Amino acid sequence: MDLKKLLDIKYPILQGGMAHIAKGEFAGAVSSAGGLGIIGSGGMDTYELRENIRALRNITDNPFGVNLMMLRPDIDELIKVLLEEDVKIITVGAGTYEKFADKFISKNIKVLPVVSSPIQIKRYEALEPIAFIAEGLEAGGHIGQMTTITLIPQAIAQTKRPIIAAGGIASGREIFAAEVLGASGVQIGTGFLFTKECPIHENYKKLLLKSNSSKVTVIGNINGIPMRVLKNKMTREYQKLERNNSTLELENFTLGRLKKAVIEGDVENGSVMTGLSVGSFNSIISVKEYIEKLMSEYKEIKNEYKNKR
Ligand SMILES: Cc1cc2nc3c(=O)[nH]c(=O)nc-3n(C[C@H](O)[C@H](O)[C@H](O)COP(=O)(O)O)c2cc1C
């Protein structure tokens, strides 16, 4: 089935749930522009989650989603809020949602697990998700081991459900490439950091604008779930510890560091998460302009290829 129909959205573009960043107003701007805005519940308590859902609904009646990290100790309470607020779309990462699957199905909640390997798809199939978000290692934040170009076709071979491509998608050209690979839509995180509505600290935005892919690194390859960020004092310190065989785990070392960068603007000691597409952007535009740009580039490139035949 067509992803736009499945999620009732105008464009097959999802804004990735981003902890401390994807607040109600920001995700609302994406949904009102015809994409699927996704509130990132990471960093929110139950009260804040409810407030953000309500803030989004003050902006638009269009569909939206909420991203959940299943390993959170307060996951039961967060899900209770989603049920009370009648949230209809959930994207899940970090852990399985097996315990809640029947409830979601009975309430007609559409669940989209974020996966980084075909084997994860196999594990989730029985839970009857509506689609999968397959995220390649080009993405910002926590990443898996496969590139988007290898992951998408192998994910498609694993399931009949729609696959949404994520990781490294910045322009209409990559949306077309994702379609050629067999994806039904895309999820973008990094690209949306370059928008006016994105509530990251000015220092974060300024640093992103000055950066390119050579400024990006991955930490946590040894002790932790690898994480793609911009190089800074924090990554140098962490990599030094890794070289010295420290047993310090990435999760403990980076605890609170994304908030430090996003809210406090401390881009030297904080986690400045970004994907490899960072070098594709040199200005800040509105969410609506970005989504329209993506779609017009996509159509233009698709036409160009049609005419080449
Ligand atoms: C700053 C930042 C924070 C992120 N936080 C989360 C998160 O809390 N939960 C999640 O499932 N994915 C998170 N992601 C991944 C995005 O939702 C999305 O899948 C990814 O950014 C897509 O790849 P791209 O960065 O190349 O566009 C984050 C990504 C970034 C850049």
mmCIF file of C-alpha atoms and ligand atoms in Angstrom:
data_model
loop_
_atom_site.group_PDB
_atom_site.id
_atom_site.type_symbol
_atom_site.label_atom_id
_atom_site.label_comp_id
_atom_site.label_asym_id
_atom_site.label_seq_id
_atom_site.Cartn_x
_atom_site.Cartn_y
_atom_site.Cartn_z
ATOM 1 C CA MET A 1 0.000 0.000 0.000
ATOM 2 C CA ASP A 2 1.041 3.542 -0.725
ATOM 3 C CA LEU A 3 2.766 5.087 2.313
ATOM 4 C CA LYS A 4 0.982 8.416 1.858
ATOM 5 C CA LYS A 5 -2.375 6.627 2.098
ATOM 6 C CA LEU A 6 -1.200 4.406 4.931
ATOM 7 C CA LEU A 7 -0.187 7.351 7.102
ATOM 8 C CA ASP A 8 -2.617 9.862 5.567
ATOM 9 C CA ILE A 9 0.146 12.301 4.648
ATOM 10 C CA LYS A 10 0.661 14.481 1.555
ATOM 11 C CA TYR A 11 4.358 13.715 1.041
ATOM 12 C CA PRO A 12 6.226 10.477 1.883
ATOM 13 C CA ILE A 13 8.623 12.364 4.164
ATOM 14 C CA LEU A 14 8.998 11.639 7.890
ATOM 15 C CA GLN A 15 10.930 13.896 10.233
ATOM 16 C CA GLY A 16 12.931 11.621 12.500
ATOM 17 C CA GLY A 17 12.104 11.753 16.199
ATOM 18 C CA MET A 18 15.070 13.478 17.837
ATOM 19 C CA ALA A 19 15.572 13.548 21.607
ATOM 20 C CA HIS A 20 15.558 17.075 23.136
ATOM 21 C CA ILE A 21 14.913 18.524 19.638
ATOM 22 C CA ALA A 22 11.720 17.214 18.060
ATOM 23 C CA LYS A 23 9.314 19.148 20.266
ATOM 24 C CA GLY A 24 5.610 19.645 19.565
ATOM 25 C CA GLU A 25 5.903 22.965 17.700
ATOM 26 C CA PHE A 26 8.707 21.711 15.461
ATOM 27 C CA ALA A 27 7.036 18.390 14.617
ATOM 28 C CA GLY A 28 3.790 20.319 14.139
ATOM 29 C CA ALA A 29 5.463 22.494 11.497
ATOM 30 C CA VAL A 30 6.470 19.329 9.605
ATOM 31 C CA SER A 31 2.979 17.818 9.804
ATOM 32 C CA SER A 32 1.297 21.029 8.718
ATOM 33 C CA ALA A 33 3.674 21.225 5.720
ATOM 34 C CA GLY A 34 2.464 17.782 4.568
ATOM 35 C CA GLY A 35 5.186 15.520 5.985
ATOM 36 C CA LEU A 36 4.918 13.386 9.107
ATOM 37 C CA GLY A 37 6.174 15.283 12.144
ATOM 38 C CA ILE A 38 7.394 12.990 14.909
ATOM 39 C CA ILE A 39 7.754 14.141 18.515
ATOM 40 C CA GLY A 40 10.957 12.780 20.069
ATOM 41 C CA SER A 41 10.001 11.650 23.569
ATOM 42 C CA GLY A 42 13.695 11.275 24.504
ATOM 43 C CA GLY A 43 14.406 13.746 27.295
ATOM 44 C CA MET A 44 10.685 14.324 28.074
ATOM 45 C CA ASP A 45 8.870 13.143 31.184
ATOM 46 C CA THR A 46 5.189 12.169 31.014
ATOM 47 C CA TYR A 47 4.029 15.731 31.717
ATOM 48 C CA GLU A 48 6.252 17.200 28.988
ATOM 49 C CA LEU A 49 5.211 14.511 26.517
ATOM 50 C CA ARG A 50 1.542 15.347 27.043
ATOM 51 C CA GLU A 51 2.252 19.086 26.743
ATOM 52 C CA ASN A 52 4.169 18.568 23.505
ATOM 53 C CA ILE A 53 1.386 16.455 21.976
ATOM 54 C CA ARG A 54 -1.093 19.199 22.848
ATOM 55 C CA ALA A 55 1.210 21.917 21.483
ATOM 56 C CA LEU A 56 1.411 20.028 18.181
ATOM 57 C CA ARG A 57 -2.366 19.679 18.025
ATOM 58 C CA ASN A 58 -2.685 23.444 18.519
ATOM 59 C CA ILE A 59 -0.760 23.860 15.261
ATOM 60 C CA THR A 60 -2.323 21.221 13.044
ATOM 61 C CA ASP A 61 -4.966 18.517 12.751
ATOM 62 C CA ASN A 62 -2.724 16.563 10.387
ATOM 63 C CA PRO A 63 -1.321 13.163 11.427
ATOM 64 C CA PHE A 64 1.843 13.032 13.520
ATOM 65 C CA GLY A 65 3.847 10.416 15.374
ATOM 66 C CA VAL A 66 5.752 9.983 18.634
ATOM 67 C CA ASN A 67 9.163 8.310 18.863
ATOM 68 C CA LEU A 68 9.688 6.023 21.861
ATOM 69 C CA MET A 69 12.834 4.506 23.313
ATOM 70 C CA MET A 70 11.543 1.184 24.636
ATOM 71 C CA LEU A 71 14.378 0.662 27.160
ATOM 72 C CA ARG A 72 13.343 3.644 29.241
ATOM 73 C CA PRO A 73 12.431 2.667 32.816
ATOM 74 C CA ASP A 74 9.268 4.835 32.640
ATOM 75 C CA ILE A 75 8.086 3.354 29.321
ATOM 76 C CA ASP A 76 4.752 2.103 30.805
ATOM 77 C CA GLU A 77 3.851 5.615 31.959
ATOM 78 C CA LEU A 78 4.866 7.182 28.622
ATOM 79 C CA ILE A 79 2.692 4.693 26.736
ATOM 80 C CA LYS A 80 -0.209 5.435 29.082
ATOM 81 C CA VAL A 81 0.057 9.097 28.017
ATOM 82 C CA LEU A 82 0.045 8.124 24.337
ATOM 83 C CA LEU A 83 -3.088 6.021 24.837
ATOM 84 C CA GLU A 84 -4.846 8.752 26.812
ATOM 85 C CA GLU A 85 -3.958 11.340 24.180
ATOM 86 C CA ASP A 86 -5.087 9.007 21.399
ATOM 87 C CA VAL A 87 -1.766 9.088 19.504
ATOM 88 C CA LYS A 88 -2.147 7.030 16.329
ATOM 89 C CA ILE A 89 1.428 6.649 15.033
ATOM 90 C CA ILE A 90 4.460 5.497 17.038
ATOM 91 C CA THR A 91 8.043 4.939 15.909
ATOM 92 C CA VAL A 92 10.064 2.701 18.212
ATOM 93 C CA GLY A 93 13.785 2.351 18.791
ATOM 94 C CA ALA A 94 16.093 1.007 21.491
ATOM 95 C CA GLY A 95 14.407 -2.222 22.523
ATOM 96 C CA THR A 96 11.366 -4.242 21.542
ATOM 97 C CA TYR A 97 7.701 -3.332 22.046
ATOM 98 C CA GLU A 98 6.500 -6.938 22.324
ATOM 99 C CA LYS A 99 4.822 -6.323 25.691
ATOM 100 C CA PHE A 100 2.598 -3.601 24.192
ATOM 101 C CA ALA A 101 1.988 -5.003 20.684
ATOM 102 C CA ASP A 102 -1.520 -6.410 21.344
ATOM 103 C CA LYS A 103 -2.637 -3.167 22.932
ATOM 104 C CA PHE A 104 -1.361 -1.150 19.956
ATOM 105 C CA ILE A 105 -3.133 -3.458 17.484
ATOM 106 C CA SER A 106 -6.418 -3.318 19.420
ATOM 107 C CA LYS A 107 -6.282 0.488 19.468
ATOM 108 C CA ASN A 108 -5.395 0.703 15.735
ATOM 109 C CA ILE A 109 -2.094 2.368 16.537
ATOM 110 C CA LYS A 110 0.315 2.246 13.631
ATOM 111 C CA VAL A 111 3.767 1.183 14.803
ATOM 112 C CA LEU A 112 6.936 1.736 12.779
ATOM 113 C CA PRO A 113 10.054 0.139 14.299
ATOM 114 C CA VAL A 114 13.379 1.770 13.452
ATOM 115 C CA VAL A 115 15.756 -0.991 12.325
ATOM 116 C CA SER A 116 19.370 -1.048 11.198
ATOM 117 C CA SER A 117 19.564 -4.656 9.942
ATOM 118 C CA PRO A 118 17.320 -7.162 8.102
ATOM 119 C CA ILE A 119 17.458 -9.558 11.076
ATOM 120 C CA GLN A 120 15.650 -7.004 13.252
ATOM 121 C CA ILE A 121 12.828 -6.952 10.693
ATOM 122 C CA LYS A 122 12.489 -10.705 11.008
ATOM 123 C CA ARG A 123 12.160 -10.354 14.789
ATOM 124 C CA TYR A 124 9.497 -7.625 14.582
ATOM 125 C CA GLU A 125 7.292 -9.218 11.870
ATOM 126 C CA ALA A 126 5.095 -11.140 14.339
ATOM 127 C CA LEU A 127 4.202 -7.879 16.116
ATOM 128 C CA GLU A 128 2.455 -6.695 12.935
ATOM 129 C CA PRO A 129 4.002 -3.266 12.511
ATOM 130 C CA ILE A 130 2.541 -1.096 9.754
ATOM 131 C CA ALA A 131 5.933 -0.394 8.129
ATOM 132 C CA PHE A 132 9.644 -0.302 8.989
ATOM 133 C CA ILE A 133 12.069 2.589 9.077
ATOM 134 C CA ALA A 134 15.380 1.167 7.871
ATOM 135 C CA GLU A 135 18.193 3.446 8.976
ATOM 136 C CA GLY A 136 21.652 3.246 7.449
ATOM 137 C CA LEU A 137 24.869 4.246 9.205
ATOM 138 C CA GLU A 138 25.042 7.587 7.365
ATOM 139 C CA ALA A 139 22.497 8.855 9.909
ATOM 140 C CA GLY A 140 23.111 11.168 12.823
ATOM 141 C CA GLY A 141 22.842 9.844 16.385
ATOM 142 C CA HIS A 142 22.962 6.127 17.281
ATOM 143 C CA ILE A 143 23.712 3.947 14.267
ATOM 144 C CA GLY A 144 24.000 0.349 13.120
ATOM 145 C CA GLN A 145 26.517 -1.372 10.843
ATOM 146 C CA MET A 146 24.916 -1.220 7.382
ATOM 147 C CA THR A 147 24.844 1.585 4.846
ATOM 148 C CA THR A 148 21.514 2.778 3.496
ATOM 149 C CA ILE A 149 22.303 1.430 0.015
ATOM 150 C CA THR A 150 22.928 -2.107 1.329
ATOM 151 C CA LEU A 151 20.207 -2.066 3.970
ATOM 152 C CA ILE A 152 17.170 -0.992 1.908
ATOM 153 C CA PRO A 153 17.165 -3.815 -0.695
ATOM 154 C CA GLN A 154 17.903 -6.435 1.978
ATOM 155 C CA ALA A 155 15.157 -5.019 4.201
ATOM 156 C CA ILE A 156 12.707 -5.193 1.302
ATOM 157 C CA ALA A 157 13.647 -8.815 0.651
ATOM 158 C CA GLN A 158 12.761 -9.583 4.277
ATOM 159 C CA THR A 159 9.190 -8.249 4.436
ATOM 160 C CA LYS A 160 6.113 -7.317 2.418
ATOM 161 C CA ARG A 161 5.542 -4.273 4.603
ATOM 162 C CA PRO A 162 6.623 -0.829 3.350
ATOM 163 C CA ILE A 163 10.204 0.217 4.038
ATOM 164 C CA ILE A 164 11.046 3.824 4.778
ATOM 165 C CA ALA A 165 14.658 4.707 4.046
ATOM 166 C CA ALA A 166 16.669 6.763 6.531
ATOM 167 C CA GLY A 167 20.308 7.785 6.775
ATOM 168 C CA GLY A 168 21.997 10.233 4.442
ATOM 169 C CA ILE A 169 18.879 11.555 2.756
ATOM 170 C CA ALA A 170 19.237 15.282 2.273
ATOM 171 C CA SER A 171 17.729 16.282 -1.083
ATOM 172 C CA GLY A 172 15.251 15.140 -3.725
ATOM 173 C CA ARG A 173 18.065 13.238 -5.425
ATOM 174 C CA GLU A 174 18.401 10.860 -2.469
ATOM 175 C CA ILE A 175 14.608 10.523 -2.224
ATOM 176 C CA PHE A 176 14.613 9.345 -5.823
ATOM 177 C CA ALA A 177 17.537 7.018 -5.093
ATOM 178 C CA ALA A 178 15.612 5.567 -2.145
ATOM 179 C CA GLU A 179 12.637 4.975 -4.417
ATOM 180 C CA VAL A 180 14.861 3.203 -6.941
ATOM 181 C CA LEU A 181 16.153 0.995 -4.114
ATOM 182 C CA GLY A 182 12.528 0.084 -3.387
ATOM 183 C CA ALA A 183 11.673 2.324 -0.426
ATOM 184 C CA SER A 184 8.153 3.705 -0.028
ATOM 185 C CA GLY A 185 9.268 6.913 1.651
ATOM 186 C CA VAL A 186 12.075 8.542 3.607
ATOM 187 C CA GLN A 187 12.870 9.671 7.126
ATOM 188 C CA ILE A 188 15.161 12.670 7.560
ATOM 189 C CA GLY A 189 16.838 13.907 10.734
ATOM 190 C CA THR A 190 19.946 15.903 9.850
ATOM 191 C CA GLY A 191 18.252 17.929 7.081
ATOM 192 C CA PHE A 192 15.591 19.166 9.482
ATOM 193 C CA LEU A 193 18.283 20.523 11.836
ATOM 194 C CA PHE A 194 18.848 23.212 9.174
ATOM 195 C CA THR A 195 15.367 24.673 9.542
ATOM 196 C CA LYS A 196 14.144 27.831 11.269
ATOM 197 C CA GLU A 197 11.665 25.931 13.414
ATOM 198 C CA CYS A 198 14.254 23.435 14.696
ATOM 199 C CA PRO A 199 14.769 24.422 18.353
ATOM 200 C CA ILE A 200 18.489 23.638 18.697
ATOM 201 C CA HIS A 201 20.784 26.255 20.235
ATOM 202 C CA GLU A 202 22.169 28.883 17.843
ATOM 203 C CA ASN A 203 25.719 27.590 18.501
ATOM 204 C CA TYR A 204 24.638 24.109 17.299
ATOM 205 C CA LYS A 205 23.150 25.538 14.091
ATOM 206 C CA LYS A 206 26.193 27.777 13.448
ATOM 207 C CA LEU A 207 28.570 24.850 13.887
ATOM 208 C CA LEU A 208 26.487 22.652 11.571
ATOM 209 C CA LEU A 209 26.547 25.363 8.897
ATOM 210 C CA LYS A 210 30.372 25.520 9.078
ATOM 211 C CA SER A 211 30.775 21.718 9.002
ATOM 212 C CA ASN A 212 31.114 19.076 6.328
ATOM 213 C CA SER A 213 31.458 15.297 6.398
ATOM 214 C CA SER A 214 35.183 15.480 7.299
ATOM 215 C CA LYS A 215 34.168 17.007 10.651
ATOM 216 C CA VAL A 216 31.968 14.027 11.492
ATOM 217 C CA THR A 217 33.062 11.040 13.542
ATOM 218 C CA VAL A 218 31.638 7.944 15.225
ATOM 219 C CA ILE A 219 32.241 7.245 18.887
ATOM 220 C CA GLY A 220 31.373 4.136 20.882
ATOM 221 C CA ASN A 221 32.545 1.536 18.383
ATOM 222 C CA ILE A 222 34.216 -0.373 21.202
ATOM 223 C CA ASN A 223 32.127 0.236 24.328
ATOM 224 C CA GLY A 224 28.580 1.039 23.374
ATOM 225 C CA ILE A 225 26.119 1.621 20.561
ATOM 226 C CA PRO A 226 28.056 3.678 18.014
ATOM 227 C CA MET A 227 26.959 7.291 17.745
ATOM 228 C CA ARG A 228 27.562 9.712 14.863
ATOM 229 C CA VAL A 229 28.440 13.241 15.988
ATOM 230 C CA LEU A 230 30.596 16.229 15.059
ATOM 231 C CA LYS A 231 34.194 16.068 16.258
ATOM 232 C CA ASN A 232 34.816 18.218 19.358
ATOM 233 C CA LYS A 233 36.515 18.203 22.778
ATOM 234 C CA MET A 234 34.072 15.537 24.002
ATOM 235 C CA THR A 235 34.777 13.124 21.113
ATOM 236 C CA ARG A 236 38.544 13.602 21.473
ATOM 237 C CA GLU A 237 38.338 12.799 25.188
ATOM 238 C CA TYR A 238 36.178 9.751 24.547
ATOM 239 C CA GLN A 239 38.391 8.415 21.763
ATOM 240 C CA LYS A 240 41.456 8.828 23.993
ATOM 241 C CA LEU A 241 39.730 6.735 26.659
ATOM 242 C CA GLU A 242 38.843 4.112 24.035
ATOM 243 C CA ARG A 243 42.471 3.930 22.871
ATOM 244 C CA ASN A 244 43.583 3.453 26.474
ATOM 245 C CA ASN A 245 41.231 0.479 26.779
ATOM 246 C CA SER A 246 39.027 2.222 29.296
ATOM 247 C CA THR A 247 35.952 0.185 30.173
ATOM 248 C CA LEU A 248 33.940 3.374 30.406
ATOM 249 C CA GLU A 249 30.732 2.851 28.469
ATOM 250 C CA LEU A 250 29.612 5.361 25.890
ATOM 251 C CA GLU A 251 26.137 5.660 27.382
ATOM 252 C CA ASN A 252 27.567 6.698 30.753
ATOM 253 C CA PHE A 253 30.123 9.039 29.242
ATOM 254 C CA THR A 254 27.599 10.801 26.999
ATOM 255 C CA LEU A 255 24.740 10.957 29.498
ATOM 256 C CA GLY A 256 23.187 14.431 29.301
ATOM 257 C CA ARG A 257 25.596 15.528 26.552
ATOM 258 C CA LEU A 258 23.000 15.967 23.787
ATOM 259 C CA LYS A 259 20.999 18.257 26.057
ATOM 260 C CA LYS A 260 24.209 20.191 26.786
ATOM 261 C CA ALA A 261 24.670 20.925 23.085
ATOM 262 C CA VAL A 262 20.994 21.396 22.148
ATOM 263 C CA ILE A 263 19.826 23.479 25.115
ATOM 264 C CA GLU A 264 22.961 25.040 26.627
ATOM 265 C CA GLY A 265 24.758 25.485 23.305
ATOM 266 C CA ASP A 266 27.942 23.879 24.663
ATOM 267 C CA VAL A 267 29.162 22.436 21.371
ATOM 268 C CA GLU A 268 32.613 21.550 22.754
ATOM 269 C CA ASN A 269 31.528 19.317 25.633
ATOM 270 C CA GLY A 270 28.137 18.277 24.308
ATOM 271 C CA SER A 271 27.079 15.634 21.749
ATOM 272 C CA VAL A 272 26.563 17.486 18.474
ATOM 273 C CA MET A 273 24.715 14.679 16.721
ATOM 274 C CA THR A 274 24.583 14.935 12.956
ATOM 275 C CA GLY A 275 24.628 12.652 9.944
ATOM 276 C CA LEU A 276 27.013 12.533 6.987
ATOM 277 C CA SER A 277 24.658 14.680 4.919
ATOM 278 C CA VAL A 278 25.754 17.688 7.014
ATOM 279 C CA GLY A 279 27.939 18.941 4.131
ATOM 280 C CA SER A 280 24.908 19.247 1.829
ATOM 281 C CA PHE A 281 23.467 22.261 3.642
ATOM 282 C CA ASN A 282 24.582 25.893 3.727
ATOM 283 C CA SER A 283 21.509 27.814 4.828
ATOM 284 C CA ILE A 284 18.612 27.743 7.241
ATOM 285 C CA ILE A 285 15.159 27.693 5.660
ATOM 286 C CA SER A 286 11.681 27.041 6.971
ATOM 287 C CA VAL A 287 10.349 23.507 7.342
ATOM 288 C CA LYS A 288 7.763 24.217 4.632
ATOM 289 C CA GLU A 289 10.437 25.520 2.242
ATOM 290 C CA TYR A 290 12.607 22.475 2.905
ATOM 291 C CA ILE A 291 9.790 19.981 2.283
ATOM 292 C CA GLU A 292 8.716 21.773 -0.889
ATOM 293 C CA LYS A 293 12.336 21.928 -2.065
ATOM 294 C CA LEU A 294 12.739 18.182 -1.470
ATOM 295 C CA MET A 295 9.617 17.382 -3.481
ATOM 296 C CA SER A 296 10.424 19.696 -6.389
ATOM 297 C CA GLU A 297 14.010 18.364 -6.620
ATOM 298 C CA TYR A 298 12.644 14.812 -6.494
ATOM 299 C CA LYS A 299 10.166 15.454 -9.317
ATOM 300 C CA GLU A 300 12.781 17.234 -11.433
ATOM 301 C CA ILE A 301 15.310 14.412 -11.095
ATOM 302 C CA LYS A 302 12.726 11.734 -11.718
ATOM 303 C CA ASN A 303 11.677 13.521 -14.914
ATOM 304 C CA GLU A 304 15.279 13.972 -15.980
ATOM 305 C CA TYR A 305 15.784 10.184 -15.778
ATOM 306 C CA LYS A 306 12.524 9.455 -17.577
ATOM 307 C CA ASN A 307 13.596 11.721 -20.446
ATOM 308 C CA LYS A 308 17.015 10.058 -20.662
ATOM 309 C CA ARG A 309 15.431 6.745 -21.608
HETATM 310 C C1 LIG B 1 20.365 15.116 16.607
HETATM 311 C C2 LIG B 1 19.716 13.798 16.352
HETATM 312 C C3 LIG B 1 19.007 13.171 17.374
HETATM 313 C C4 LIG B 1 18.361 11.945 17.129
HETATM 314 N N1 LIG B 1 17.617 11.374 18.138
HETATM 315 C C5 LIG B 1 16.904 10.239 17.872
HETATM 316 C C6 LIG B 1 16.023 9.702 18.850
HETATM 317 O O1 LIG B 1 15.859 10.228 19.944
HETATM 318 N N2 LIG B 1 15.344 8.563 18.520
HETATM 319 C C7 LIG B 1 15.474 7.957 17.294
HETATM 320 O O2 LIG B 1 14.828 6.908 17.043
HETATM 321 N N3 LIG B 1 16.297 8.455 16.352
HETATM 322 C C8 LIG B 1 16.989 9.590 16.600
HETATM 323 N N4 LIG B 1 17.777 10.137 15.617
HETATM 324 C C9 LIG B 1 17.752 9.540 14.261
HETATM 325 C C10 LIG B 1 16.694 10.242 13.395
HETATM 326 O O3 LIG B 1 15.393 10.029 13.894
HETATM 327 C C11 LIG B 1 16.738 9.797 11.914
HETATM 328 O O4 LIG B 1 16.387 8.441 11.766
HETATM 329 C C12 LIG B 1 18.117 10.019 11.307
HETATM 330 O O5 LIG B 1 18.578 11.300 11.654
HETATM 331 C C13 LIG B 1 18.054 9.885 9.789
HETATM 332 O O6 LIG B 1 19.303 10.031 9.197
HETATM 333 P P1 LIG B 1 19.945 11.453 8.764
HETATM 334 O O7 LIG B 1 20.450 12.068 10.021
HETATM 335 O O8 LIG B 1 21.025 11.084 7.835
HETATM 336 O O9 LIG B 1 18.859 12.273 8.107
HETATM 337 C C14 LIG B 1 18.452 11.339 15.849
HETATM 338 C C15 LIG B 1 19.190 11.975 14.844
HETATM 339 C C16 LIG B 1 19.800 13.190 15.071
HETATM 340 C C17 LIG B 1 20.550 13.850 13.944
#
